[in-house]
Each structure stands twice: as C-alpha cells, then as structure tokens.
Amino acid sequence: MAPETIETKEETLRRFNKELMSLAKNPVIDSGDLNAALHVLTESIARALHCERCSIWFYKELKVSIQCLDLFILSENSHNSGMELFQQDFPKYFEVLQHQRLIIADDAVTDESTKEFAQNYLIPLNIASMLDAPILMDGKLLGIICNEQVGKPRAWTLEEQTFVGSLADMIPRIFQAVERKKAQDELKKANERLEHTVKARTRIILSQKEELEHQIKMAKKIQGALLPSVLPKSKYLDLQYLYTPMMDLGGDFVDFIYDEENDVLGFFICDVSGHGVSAALLASMVKMSYPNWRSFIQDPEYGITQIYESLCGKFAGHFITAVLGSLNVKTGEGKMTNAGHCPPVLLQKGKKPTVFNRTGALLTDLIPLKLETVSFHLDAGDRLVLYTDGIIEAFNEDREMFSEERLLAVLDSHENETLDGLCQKVFSELNRFMGVAHEGFTDDLTILALERRIP
C-alpha cells in the first residue's frame, strides 16, 4: 500500500473522529428538541461524507412503512421531511433492513437491496449510490440513516461505513433526550396542577387579600380617571407626559387646563412624599383642591396658595412638592410657581438646557407657606420639561444616583426627538442606567414636556 494512501485514510479517520467528538459534545443532541438534533446530525453526516443527500427515516407504529423525519440536501443547504415508503412497494429493501448491519449499495440501481427504488426514485433524482445504517434501540429496529450519492457511482470505504454506523448508534441518545424532556414537561405540568390544587384549597385564606387587591385596582382606576385622558389641543402647542407609579397607586400627579378664548395653558405637576395608598389618597385630594382653576389660570401663585389652604391640617405627616404654571401659547409668555419641586428645564434649539433653580418651600403643615414664582418665555420650538424626583434619585446597582446632570445630558443630546420621543428616551435611559426592570424603582416616575409651535 502506498504511503500517501495510508496518509489519506489516516486523515479521513481523524476527520471522522473529530466530527464524532464534536457531535457528542453538541448540546443540541441532548436538548430534547428532535427536529433540531436531527438537523445537526444530517448536516454533519452530509458534510463529513461530502454526500449530496442525507436523511433519517423512522418506522411508523405498525412497521408497514418508514417516514422521513429529516432530509438534508447539501448543495441546497435545505431540510425537508414527510416522505413515506411502504413495505408493500419495496419488500426486498424492508427485508434486508431487518437482517443487515449496513446496506452498502455502490451501484444502487443494480444492487439487490435497493434496485426496487430505481425507476421511481433513484433514476429521477440521479442517485447512483446508497449507504444505509439501521438505527437500533434496546435491540429493536427504529429506522435508518440513509446517505445517497448523486451523479457518479461511489465505492463506500470501510471508514465511511464505520462512521455512518457510529452515528446510527448515536440516534437513541437523541430519543432518550426527547423522552427525558417529555418527562420533565410532564413533571412540570404535574407541579402546576399541584400548585393549582394548593391555591384552590387556600382560597379562603387568600380571599381577604384578593378583596384588598380588588379594592386597590378600583382605586387605581379612580386615580387614573383623575389624570388627563385627553391632552389640550392647540395649533400653538404640543404637550406630552409619561407617568409610571412604583406600585399600583402612586403619589405623583399631573394636570392641564386650556383656556381657548385667551390661548392660555395651565399646567401642574406634584409629588406627594412616599408612595402607595396613602400618597395616592393625598394626590387625589390635591386634584380636588382646585376645582375653580380656570378662574385663576393666569395666577399660579394664587393657585398653589389655594391648594395649600385646602389641604392644611390634612397632610397626615406627608409633604407635597408642586409646580403650577401658566403659558400664553400665542405669545410665549408664561409664569411658574414652584413649591419645593424639582427645577423645571428650558430647552432651546442649539443651546444647553437652562434650569429654573428658584424653588420655594414644600407644602406641609410643619412650615409656613413660602413660594417662588418665575416668568419665562418660549420662542417657537422651545420646550419646557418638568419631572418628579423619582427620575433623578433612581439608583443603579453601584448605588450611583441618576442625577440631574444625567437627565440634562439626555435632554440635551436628544433635542431632535419628537416630544413624545424625548419623554420615552428619558425613561429608556433611566432603565438602561439602573439595569433592572420596573420592580427595581423605589419611587414613582413622571415627566411632563410641552413645546411652543408656530402654525
């Protein structure tokens, strides 16, 4: 035997062994996903053998036919399945399957084991040679791995026969993984049924909790009804807000009113200390405290005073921060009264954000009322952003605070966003900074933004 021939066989064996090792370690084989595992297997065989067609067939229940579970065509890099072969049409082939370890048909058209396929299968598909390996599990014949050479006939080498036989022995492992996954799924279902039974038996214990949750949902619905459902419409104005309570109920609140006759917008944002039911109740009381807002829409300081006097003696240990503002959307002239709230931000095209730092005292029974009112002007395209401290005081896993600086940077770098897009960007950047889902927030989140437009 020539040295180069020995070297070629050694290379082939190394390649086959490497492929077998790769398949043995492939997690898909043991995933319990039958289709995915068969895809990996047929592709591996076809590419290792440089064989055009590789397929895996399994007997149907009565063993009178075999069905193709997966066929990989190398030149097309495609998979298909579903073809079925019946014993009555190919009796010789089915008989040989029962008795031979391999079907080695170098010339499949004339080979006694495979010539039954010649007219209807082999010749139309130009299949010249076949190498089939039965798949056995617990001594029972399950199916076959079928390799089909297209074009010129091929003499299957001993190394190729051994390789295919080894892969046929790997198939039961795939089915064991499938059965294992089925068992795990059944166990999961059994656990779910058990959990359902436990819940049913403890329903009496949970009934009061469920009733409380129902009442909170109703309260959430009522609180939601107090928030603006329809934003004021004006050709001079774009207005957006986002509100996300930490719990079902929150202590943040926003409101708007629009005087069409005088082209004046009133806007309001507040933050009740704490969160949950008590904060939500006080926030709802704030809404009820200025029923005649339209009459003082252009006097925000008077409006905040009205809110304070209405709630005096009812704070119950809480405090409130708030901004009440008024804007003539036609002229751009406006005023804001701040009661201890986060400083509003003015955004002007091509300029750095401007912060209104003058803030009064927060609203509480414990200290006298002290307010700060500032005037401002919005040119066409200018924006005003108000927010609650849940945004800037959010922490990440390293206990860093999001901070006013980061908020201003986000607002500055997204000046070309739509107003709604700008609000969404703030929330998405906050989520990214924290690296946690909404459950990680420790306070309610609210942002309000308005933009003056010239029609």
CSV table of C-alpha atoms in Angstrom, one decimal:
chain,number,residue,atom,x,y,z
A,1,MET,CA,0.0,0.0,0.0
A,2,ALA,CA,1.4,3.4,-1.0
A,3,PRO,CA,2.3,5.8,1.9
A,4,GLU,CA,0.2,8.5,0.5
A,5,THR,CA,-2.8,6.2,0.5
A,6,ILE,CA,-2.2,5.3,4.2
A,7,GLU,CA,-1.9,9.0,5.0
A,8,THR,CA,-5.2,9.8,3.2
A,9,LYS,CA,-7.0,7.1,5.2
A,10,GLU,CA,-5.5,8.4,8.4
A,11,GLU,CA,-6.6,12.0,7.6
A,12,THR,CA,-10.1,10.6,6.9
A,13,LEU,CA,-10.2,8.8,10.2
A,14,ARG,CA,-9.1,11.9,12.0
A,15,ARG,CA,-11.7,14.0,10.3
A,16,PHE,CA,-14.5,11.5,11.1
A,17,ASN,CA,-13.3,11.1,14.7
A,18,LYS,CA,-13.3,14.9,15.1
A,19,GLU,CA,-16.8,15.1,13.7
A,20,LEU,CA,-18.0,12.3,16.1
A,21,MET,CA,-16.4,14.1,19.1
A,22,SER,CA,-18.0,17.4,18.0
A,23,LEU,CA,-21.4,15.8,17.8
A,24,ALA,CA,-21.0,14.0,21.1
A,25,LYS,CA,-20.4,17.4,22.8
A,26,ASN,CA,-23.1,19.3,20.9
A,27,PRO,CA,-25.7,20.4,23.4
A,28,VAL,CA,-28.4,20.2,20.7
A,29,ILE,CA,-28.1,16.4,20.6
A,30,ASP,CA,-29.2,16.3,24.3
A,31,SER,CA,-31.7,19.2,24.2
A,32,GLY,CA,-34.8,17.1,23.7
A,33,ASP,CA,-35.6,19.1,20.5
A,34,LEU,CA,-35.9,16.3,18.0
A,35,ASN,CA,-36.0,18.4,14.8
A,36,ALA,CA,-33.1,20.5,15.8
A,37,ALA,CA,-31.0,17.4,16.8
A,38,LEU,CA,-31.8,15.6,13.5
A,39,HIS,CA,-30.9,18.8,11.5
A,40,VAL,CA,-27.5,18.9,13.2
A,41,LEU,CA,-26.9,15.2,12.6
A,42,THR,CA,-27.9,15.1,8.9
A,43,GLU,CA,-25.9,18.2,8.1
A,44,SER,CA,-22.8,16.8,9.9
A,45,ILE,CA,-23.0,13.5,8.1
A,46,ALA,CA,-23.5,15.0,4.6
A,47,ARG,CA,-20.6,17.4,5.0
A,48,ALA,CA,-18.3,14.8,6.5
A,49,LEU,CA,-19.0,12.4,3.7
A,50,HIS,CA,-19.3,15.0,1.0
A,51,CYS,CA,-22.6,13.3,0.2
A,52,GLU,CA,-25.4,15.2,-1.5
A,53,ARG,CA,-28.3,13.7,0.4
A,54,CYS,CA,-28.5,12.5,4.0
A,55,SER,CA,-31.8,11.5,5.6
A,56,ILE,CA,-33.2,9.9,8.7
A,57,TRP,CA,-36.2,7.6,8.5
A,58,PHE,CA,-38.3,6.0,11.2
A,59,TYR,CA,-40.8,3.2,11.2
A,60,LYS,CA,-44.5,4.1,11.7
A,61,GLU,CA,-46.3,2.3,14.5
A,62,LEU,CA,-47.4,-0.8,12.6
A,63,LYS,CA,-43.9,-1.2,10.9
A,64,VAL,CA,-45.5,-1.3,7.5
A,65,SER,CA,-43.8,1.9,6.4
A,66,ILE,CA,-41.0,4.3,7.2
A,67,GLN,CA,-41.3,8.1,7.2
A,68,CYS,CA,-38.6,10.7,6.5
A,69,LEU,CA,-38.1,12.8,9.6
A,70,ASP,CA,-35.4,14.9,8.1
A,71,LEU,CA,-33.7,15.1,4.7
A,72,PHE,CA,-30.7,17.4,4.2
A,73,ILE,CA,-29.6,18.3,0.7
A,74,LEU,CA,-26.1,19.5,0.7
A,75,SER,CA,-26.0,21.6,-2.5
A,76,GLU,CA,-29.2,23.5,-1.5
A,77,ASN,CA,-28.4,23.7,2.3
A,78,SER,CA,-32.0,22.8,2.9
A,79,HIS,CA,-34.1,20.5,5.0
A,80,ASN,CA,-37.4,18.8,4.3
A,81,SER,CA,-39.4,15.9,5.6
A,82,GLY,CA,-42.6,13.9,5.3
A,83,MET,CA,-41.9,11.4,2.5
A,84,GLU,CA,-43.2,7.9,3.3
A,85,LEU,CA,-42.1,4.5,1.9
A,86,PHE,CA,-44.4,1.4,2.2
A,87,GLN,CA,-43.2,-2.2,2.8
A,88,GLN,CA,-45.6,-3.5,0.2
A,89,ASP,CA,-43.9,-1.4,-2.5
A,90,PHE,CA,-40.3,-2.2,-1.5
A,91,PRO,CA,-40.4,-5.7,0.1
A,92,LYS,CA,-36.8,-6.6,-0.6
A,93,TYR,CA,-35.4,-3.4,0.9
A,94,PHE,CA,-37.6,-3.8,4.1
A,95,GLU,CA,-36.4,-7.4,4.4
A,96,VAL,CA,-32.7,-6.5,4.2
A,97,LEU,CA,-33.2,-3.8,6.8
A,98,GLN,CA,-34.2,-6.5,9.3
A,99,HIS,CA,-31.0,-8.6,8.9
A,100,GLN,CA,-28.1,-6.4,7.8
A,101,ARG,CA,-26.0,-4.0,9.9
A,102,LEU,CA,-25.4,-1.8,6.8
A,103,ILE,CA,-26.8,-1.6,3.3
A,104,ILE,CA,-23.8,-0.8,1.1
A,105,ALA,CA,-25.0,-0.1,-2.5
A,106,ASP,CA,-22.1,1.2,-4.6
A,107,ASP,CA,-24.4,0.9,-7.6
A,108,ALA,CA,-27.9,1.5,-6.1
A,109,VAL,CA,-29.7,1.0,-9.4
A,110,THR,CA,-28.5,-2.6,-9.8
A,111,ASP,CA,-27.9,-3.6,-6.1
A,112,GLU,CA,-30.3,-6.3,-5.0
A,113,SER,CA,-31.1,-4.4,-1.8
A,114,THR,CA,-32.0,-1.1,-3.5
A,115,LYS,CA,-32.9,-1.7,-7.1
A,116,GLU,CA,-36.6,-1.6,-6.2
A,117,PHE,CA,-36.2,2.2,-6.0
A,118,ALA,CA,-34.6,2.6,-9.4
A,119,GLN,CA,-37.5,3.7,-11.6
A,120,ASN,CA,-39.5,5.9,-9.2
A,121,TYR,CA,-36.7,7.3,-7.0
A,122,LEU,CA,-33.1,6.7,-7.9
A,123,ILE,CA,-33.1,7.4,-11.6
A,124,PRO,CA,-35.3,10.5,-11.5
A,125,LEU,CA,-33.1,12.0,-8.7
A,126,ASN,CA,-29.9,10.8,-10.3
A,127,ILE,CA,-28.9,8.9,-7.2
A,128,ALA,CA,-26.1,6.5,-8.0
A,129,SER,CA,-25.0,5.0,-4.7
A,130,MET,CA,-26.6,4.4,-1.2
A,131,LEU,CA,-25.2,3.7,2.2
A,132,ASP,CA,-27.8,2.9,4.8
A,133,ALA,CA,-27.4,2.2,8.5
A,134,PRO,CA,-30.2,0.8,10.6
A,135,ILE,CA,-31.0,2.6,13.9
A,136,LEU,CA,-31.4,0.2,16.8
A,137,MET,CA,-32.6,0.9,20.4
A,138,ASP,CA,-32.8,-1.8,23.0
A,139,GLY,CA,-32.4,-4.3,20.3
A,140,LYS,CA,-35.4,-3.0,18.3
A,141,LEU,CA,-35.1,-1.6,14.8
A,142,LEU,CA,-36.4,2.0,14.9
A,143,GLY,CA,-35.4,3.3,11.4
A,144,ILE,CA,-32.4,4.1,9.2
A,145,ILE,CA,-29.8,6.7,8.3
A,146,CYS,CA,-29.8,6.9,4.5
A,147,ASN,CA,-26.9,8.5,2.5
A,148,GLU,CA,-27.4,9.0,-1.2
A,149,GLN,CA,-24.6,9.9,-3.7
A,150,VAL,CA,-25.8,11.9,-6.7
A,151,GLY,CA,-24.1,11.7,-10.0
A,152,LYS,CA,-21.3,9.1,-10.4
A,153,PRO,CA,-21.4,5.8,-8.5
A,154,ARG,CA,-19.3,5.8,-5.3
A,155,ALA,CA,-17.5,3.0,-3.6
A,156,TRP,CA,-18.2,3.4,0.1
A,157,THR,CA,-15.0,2.9,2.1
A,158,LEU,CA,-14.7,1.0,5.3
A,159,GLU,CA,-14.0,4.2,7.2
A,160,GLU,CA,-17.2,5.8,5.8
A,161,GLN,CA,-19.2,2.7,6.7
A,162,THR,CA,-17.9,2.7,10.3
A,163,PHE,CA,-18.5,6.5,10.6
A,164,VAL,CA,-22.2,6.1,9.5
A,165,GLY,CA,-22.7,3.1,11.8
A,166,SER,CA,-21.3,5.1,14.7
A,167,LEU,CA,-23.7,7.9,14.0
A,168,ALA,CA,-26.6,5.5,13.8
A,169,ASP,CA,-25.7,4.4,17.3
A,170,MET,CA,-26.0,8.0,18.5
A,171,ILE,CA,-29.6,8.4,17.4
A,172,PRO,CA,-31.0,6.6,20.5
A,173,ARG,CA,-29.3,9.2,22.6
A,174,ILE,CA,-31.4,11.8,20.8
A,175,PHE,CA,-34.6,9.9,21.5
A,176,GLN,CA,-33.6,9.4,25.1
A,177,ALA,CA,-33.2,13.2,25.4
A,178,VAL,CA,-36.6,13.6,23.8
A,179,GLU,CA,-38.2,11.2,26.3
A,180,ARG,CA,-36.3,12.9,29.2
A,181,LYS,CA,-37.7,16.3,28.1
A,182,LYS,CA,-41.2,14.8,27.9
A,183,ALA,CA,-40.8,13.5,31.4
A,184,GLN,CA,-39.6,16.9,32.6
A,185,ASP,CA,-42.5,18.6,30.9
A,186,GLU,CA,-44.9,16.1,32.5
A,187,LEU,CA,-43.3,16.8,35.8
A,188,LYS,CA,-43.7,20.5,35.3
A,189,LYS,CA,-47.4,20.1,34.4
A,190,ALA,CA,-47.9,17.9,37.4
A,191,ASN,CA,-46.3,20.5,39.6
A,192,GLU,CA,-48.5,23.2,38.0
A,193,ARG,CA,-51.6,21.0,38.7
A,194,LEU,CA,-50.4,20.5,42.3
A,195,GLU,CA,-49.9,24.3,42.7
A,196,HIS,CA,-53.4,24.9,41.3
A,197,THR,CA,-54.8,22.5,43.8
A,198,VAL,CA,-53.0,24.1,46.7
A,199,LYS,CA,-54.2,27.5,45.6
A,200,ALA,CA,-57.8,26.2,45.4
A,201,ARG,CA,-57.5,24.8,48.9
A,202,THR,CA,-56.1,28.0,50.3
A,203,ARG,CA,-58.6,30.3,48.6
A,204,ILE,CA,-60.5,31.0,51.9
A,205,ILE,CA,-57.2,32.2,53.4
A,206,LEU,CA,-56.5,34.4,50.4
A,207,SER,CA,-60.0,35.8,50.0
A,208,GLN,CA,-59.3,38.9,52.1
A,209,LYS,CA,-56.1,39.6,50.3
A,210,GLU,CA,-57.8,39.2,46.9
A,211,GLU,CA,-60.5,41.6,48.1
A,212,LEU,CA,-57.9,44.1,49.1
A,213,GLU,CA,-56.2,43.8,45.8
A,214,HIS,CA,-59.5,44.3,44.1
A,215,GLN,CA,-60.1,47.5,46.0
A,216,ILE,CA,-56.6,48.7,45.2
A,217,LYS,CA,-57.3,48.1,41.5
A,218,MET,CA,-60.5,50.0,41.8
A,219,ALA,CA,-58.6,52.8,43.5
A,220,LYS,CA,-56.0,52.7,40.7
A,221,LYS,CA,-58.8,53.0,38.2
A,222,ILE,CA,-60.3,56.0,40.0
A,223,GLN,CA,-56.9,57.6,40.4
A,224,GLY,CA,-56.2,57.0,36.7
A,225,ALA,CA,-59.5,58.8,35.9
A,226,LEU,CA,-58.2,61.9,37.6
A,227,LEU,CA,-55.2,62.0,35.2
A,228,PRO,CA,-55.6,63.8,31.9
A,229,SER,CA,-57.0,61.3,29.4
A,230,VAL,CA,-57.2,63.9,26.6
A,231,LEU,CA,-54.4,66.5,26.2
A,232,PRO,CA,-55.3,70.0,25.3
A,233,LYS,CA,-55.2,70.7,21.5
A,234,SER,CA,-53.8,73.9,20.1
A,235,LYS,CA,-52.1,74.8,16.9
A,236,TYR,CA,-49.5,76.7,19.0
A,237,LEU,CA,-48.8,73.8,21.3
A,238,ASP,CA,-47.5,70.2,21.6
A,239,LEU,CA,-47.9,68.6,25.0
A,240,GLN,CA,-46.9,65.1,26.3
A,241,TYR,CA,-46.5,63.3,29.7
A,242,LEU,CA,-45.4,59.9,31.0
A,243,TYR,CA,-46.4,58.6,34.4
A,244,THR,CA,-45.4,55.3,35.9
A,245,PRO,CA,-46.2,54.6,39.6
A,246,MET,CA,-43.9,52.4,41.6
A,247,MET,CA,-46.8,50.4,42.8
A,248,ASP,CA,-50.4,50.2,41.5
A,249,LEU,CA,-51.1,53.5,43.2
A,250,GLY,CA,-48.8,56.5,43.2
A,251,GLY,CA,-48.2,59.9,44.7
A,252,ASP,CA,-47.2,61.7,41.5
A,253,PHE,CA,-49.9,63.8,39.7
A,254,VAL,CA,-50.1,65.9,36.6
A,255,ASP,CA,-53.0,68.1,35.3
A,256,PHE,CA,-53.7,70.5,32.4
A,257,ILE,CA,-56.3,73.1,31.6
A,258,TYR,CA,-56.6,75.2,28.4
A,259,ASP,CA,-58.4,78.5,28.0
A,260,GLU,CA,-59.1,78.5,24.3
A,261,GLU,CA,-60.6,82.0,24.4
A,262,ASN,CA,-57.4,83.5,25.7
A,263,ASP,CA,-54.9,81.0,24.3
A,264,VAL,CA,-53.7,80.2,27.8
A,265,LEU,CA,-52.5,76.8,29.0
A,266,GLY,CA,-52.4,75.9,32.7
A,267,PHE,CA,-50.1,73.0,33.7
A,268,PHE,CA,-49.5,71.3,37.0
A,269,ILE,CA,-47.2,68.6,38.4
A,270,CYS,CA,-46.8,67.5,42.0
A,271,ASP,CA,-45.2,64.8,44.1
A,272,VAL,CA,-46.6,63.5,47.4
A,273,SER,CA,-44.0,62.1,49.7
A,274,GLY,CA,-44.0,58.3,49.9
A,275,HIS,CA,-46.0,56.1,47.6
A,276,GLY,CA,-48.8,53.6,47.7
A,277,VAL,CA,-52.3,54.1,49.1
A,278,SER,CA,-51.7,57.0,51.4
A,279,ALA,CA,-49.7,59.0,48.8
A,280,ALA,CA,-52.4,58.3,46.2
A,281,LEU,CA,-55.2,59.5,48.5
A,282,LEU,CA,-53.4,62.7,49.2
A,283,ALA,CA,-52.6,63.2,45.4
A,284,SER,CA,-56.3,62.7,44.8
A,285,MET,CA,-57.1,65.3,47.4
A,286,VAL,CA,-54.8,67.7,45.6
A,287,LYS,CA,-56.9,67.3,42.4
A,288,MET,CA,-60.0,68.1,44.4
A,289,SER,CA,-58.4,71.2,45.9
A,290,TYR,CA,-58.6,73.5,42.9
A,291,PRO,CA,-62.0,73.0,41.2
A,292,ASN,CA,-62.1,76.6,40.1
A,293,TRP,CA,-58.7,76.6,38.4
A,294,ARG,CA,-60.0,78.3,35.2
A,295,SER,CA,-60.8,81.4,37.2
A,296,PHE,CA,-57.1,81.8,38.3
A,297,ILE,CA,-55.4,80.1,35.4
A,298,GLN,CA,-53.0,83.1,34.9
A,299,ASP,CA,-52.1,83.4,38.6
A,300,PRO,CA,-50.3,80.2,39.5
A,301,GLU,CA,-49.1,81.6,42.9
A,302,TYR,CA,-52.7,82.1,43.9
A,303,GLY,CA,-53.4,78.6,42.7
A,304,ILE,CA,-50.7,77.0,44.9
A,305,THR,CA,-51.9,79.0,47.9
A,306,GLN,CA,-55.4,77.7,47.3
A,307,ILE,CA,-54.1,74.1,47.3
A,308,TYR,CA,-52.1,74.6,50.5
A,309,GLU,CA,-55.0,76.2,52.3
A,310,SER,CA,-57.4,73.5,51.2
A,311,LEU,CA,-55.1,70.7,52.5
A,312,CYS,CA,-53.8,72.4,55.6
A,313,GLY,CA,-54.4,70.0,58.6
A,314,LYS,CA,-54.8,67.0,56.2
A,315,PHE,CA,-51.2,66.3,55.3
A,316,ALA,CA,-51.1,63.4,57.9
A,317,GLY,CA,-47.3,63.6,58.1
A,318,HIS,CA,-46.8,63.8,54.3
A,319,PHE,CA,-45.5,66.7,52.3
A,320,ILE,CA,-46.1,67.8,48.8
A,321,THR,CA,-43.8,69.4,46.1
A,322,ALA,CA,-45.5,71.1,43.2
A,323,VAL,CA,-45.2,73.4,40.2
A,324,LEU,CA,-48.2,75.3,38.8
A,325,GLY,CA,-47.6,77.2,35.6
A,326,SER,CA,-49.4,79.3,33.0
A,327,LEU,CA,-48.4,79.8,29.4
A,328,ASN,CA,-49.9,82.1,26.7
A,329,VAL,CA,-49.2,79.7,23.8
A,330,LYS,CA,-49.8,82.5,21.3
A,331,THR,CA,-47.2,85.0,22.7
A,332,GLY,CA,-44.9,82.5,24.5
A,333,GLU,CA,-45.1,84.4,27.8
A,334,GLY,CA,-45.5,82.3,31.0
A,335,LYS,CA,-45.2,82.1,34.7
A,336,MET,CA,-44.4,79.2,37.1
A,337,THR,CA,-44.8,78.9,40.8
A,338,ASN,CA,-42.6,76.3,42.5
A,339,ALA,CA,-43.3,74.9,45.9
A,340,GLY,CA,-40.1,72.8,46.7
A,341,HIS,CA,-40.3,70.9,43.4
A,342,CYS,CA,-37.5,69.8,41.1
A,343,PRO,CA,-36.4,72.7,38.9
A,344,PRO,CA,-38.1,72.8,35.5
A,345,VAL,CA,-35.8,72.8,32.4
A,346,LEU,CA,-36.0,75.1,29.4
A,347,LEU,CA,-34.8,73.5,26.1
A,348,GLN,CA,-33.9,75.9,23.3
A,349,LYS,CA,-32.5,74.7,19.9
A,350,GLY,CA,-28.8,74.8,19.7
A,351,LYS,CA,-28.4,75.8,23.4
A,352,LYS,CA,-27.6,74.0,26.6
A,353,PRO,CA,-30.6,73.3,28.9
A,354,THR,CA,-31.5,76.1,31.2
A,355,VAL,CA,-32.6,75.2,34.8
A,356,PHE,CA,-35.1,77.3,36.8
A,357,ASN,CA,-33.4,76.9,40.1
A,358,ARG,CA,-35.6,79.2,42.2
A,359,THR,CA,-37.8,76.9,44.3
A,360,GLY,CA,-40.0,77.7,47.3
A,361,ALA,CA,-40.7,75.6,50.4
A,362,LEU,CA,-42.5,72.3,50.1
A,363,LEU,CA,-46.2,72.2,51.2
A,364,THR,CA,-46.6,70.8,54.7
A,365,ASP,CA,-48.3,71.6,58.0
A,366,LEU,CA,-44.9,71.9,59.6
A,367,ILE,CA,-43.6,75.1,58.0
A,368,PRO,CA,-45.2,78.3,56.7
A,369,LEU,CA,-46.1,78.7,53.0
A,370,LYS,CA,-43.2,80.1,51.0
A,371,LEU,CA,-43.4,80.2,47.2
A,372,GLU,CA,-41.1,81.2,44.3
A,373,THR,CA,-42.6,82.5,41.1
A,374,VAL,CA,-40.6,83.0,37.9
A,375,SER,CA,-41.5,84.3,34.5
A,376,PHE,CA,-40.3,82.7,31.3
A,377,HIS,CA,-40.7,83.0,27.6
A,378,LEU,CA,-40.9,80.3,24.9
A,379,ASP,CA,-40.0,81.0,21.3
A,380,ALA,CA,-41.2,78.8,18.6
A,381,GLY,CA,-39.6,75.4,19.0
A,382,ASP,CA,-38.7,76.0,22.7
A,383,ARG,CA,-39.6,73.3,25.1
A,384,LEU,CA,-40.3,73.2,28.9
A,385,VAL,CA,-39.7,69.9,30.8
A,386,LEU,CA,-40.9,69.2,34.3
A,387,TYR,CA,-40.4,66.0,36.2
A,388,THR,CA,-40.6,64.3,39.7
A,389,ASP,CA,-37.6,63.3,41.8
A,390,GLY,CA,-38.2,59.6,41.2
A,391,ILE,CA,-36.2,60.1,38.0
A,392,ILE,CA,-33.1,61.9,39.2
A,393,GLU,CA,-33.0,60.0,42.5
A,394,ALA,CA,-33.1,56.5,40.9
A,395,PHE,CA,-30.1,54.3,41.9
A,396,ASN,CA,-28.2,51.7,39.9
A,397,GLU,CA,-26.6,48.6,41.3
A,398,ASP,CA,-23.5,50.5,42.3
A,399,ARG,CA,-25.6,52.9,44.4
A,400,GLU,CA,-25.0,55.8,41.9
A,401,MET,CA,-27.8,58.2,41.5
A,402,PHE,CA,-29.1,59.0,38.0
A,403,SER,CA,-28.9,62.7,39.0
A,404,GLU,CA,-30.0,66.0,37.4
A,405,GLU,CA,-26.8,66.1,35.4
A,406,ARG,CA,-27.6,62.8,33.6
A,407,LEU,CA,-31.1,64.0,33.0
A,408,LEU,CA,-29.9,67.2,31.4
A,409,ALA,CA,-27.4,65.3,29.3
A,410,VAL,CA,-30.2,63.1,28.0
A,411,LEU,CA,-32.5,66.1,27.2
A,412,ASP,CA,-29.6,67.9,25.6
A,413,SER,CA,-28.5,65.0,23.3
A,414,HIS,CA,-32.0,64.3,22.0
A,415,GLU,CA,-33.2,67.7,21.1
A,416,ASN,CA,-34.2,66.5,17.6
A,417,GLU,CA,-36.6,63.9,19.1
A,418,THR,CA,-40.3,64.4,19.0
A,419,LEU,CA,-41.8,65.5,22.3
A,420,ASP,CA,-43.2,62.0,22.9
A,421,GLY,CA,-39.9,60.5,21.8
A,422,LEU,CA,-38.0,62.7,24.2
A,423,CYS,CA,-40.1,61.5,27.1
A,424,GLN,CA,-39.6,57.9,26.1
A,425,LYS,CA,-35.9,58.4,25.8
A,426,VAL,CA,-35.7,59.7,29.3
A,427,PHE,CA,-37.5,56.6,30.6
A,428,SER,CA,-35.4,54.2,28.4
A,429,GLU,CA,-32.1,55.8,29.5
A,430,LEU,CA,-33.2,55.5,33.1
A,431,ASN,CA,-34.0,51.8,32.6
A,432,ARG,CA,-30.6,51.3,31.0
A,433,PHE,CA,-28.8,53.1,33.8
A,434,MET,CA,-30.5,51.1,36.5
A,435,GLY,CA,-30.1,47.8,34.7
A,436,VAL,CA,-33.3,46.4,36.3
A,437,ALA,CA,-36.9,46.1,35.4
A,438,HIS,CA,-39.6,48.5,36.8
A,439,GLU,CA,-39.7,46.4,40.0
A,440,GLY,CA,-36.3,48.0,40.8
A,441,PHE,CA,-37.7,51.5,41.1
A,442,THR,CA,-38.1,53.0,44.5
A,443,ASP,CA,-40.4,55.9,43.6
A,444,ASP,CA,-43.0,57.0,41.1
A,445,LEU,CA,-41.8,58.4,37.8
A,446,THR,CA,-43.4,61.3,36.0
A,447,ILE,CA,-42.2,63.6,33.2
A,448,LEU,CA,-44.2,66.4,31.6
A,449,ALA,CA,-43.0,68.2,28.4
A,450,LEU,CA,-44.5,71.0,26.3
A,451,GLU,CA,-43.4,72.7,23.2
A,452,ARG,CA,-44.5,76.0,21.7
A,453,ARG,CA,-45.2,75.9,18.0
A,454,ILE,CA,-45.9,78.5,15.3
A,455,PRO,CA,-48.6,77.3,12.9
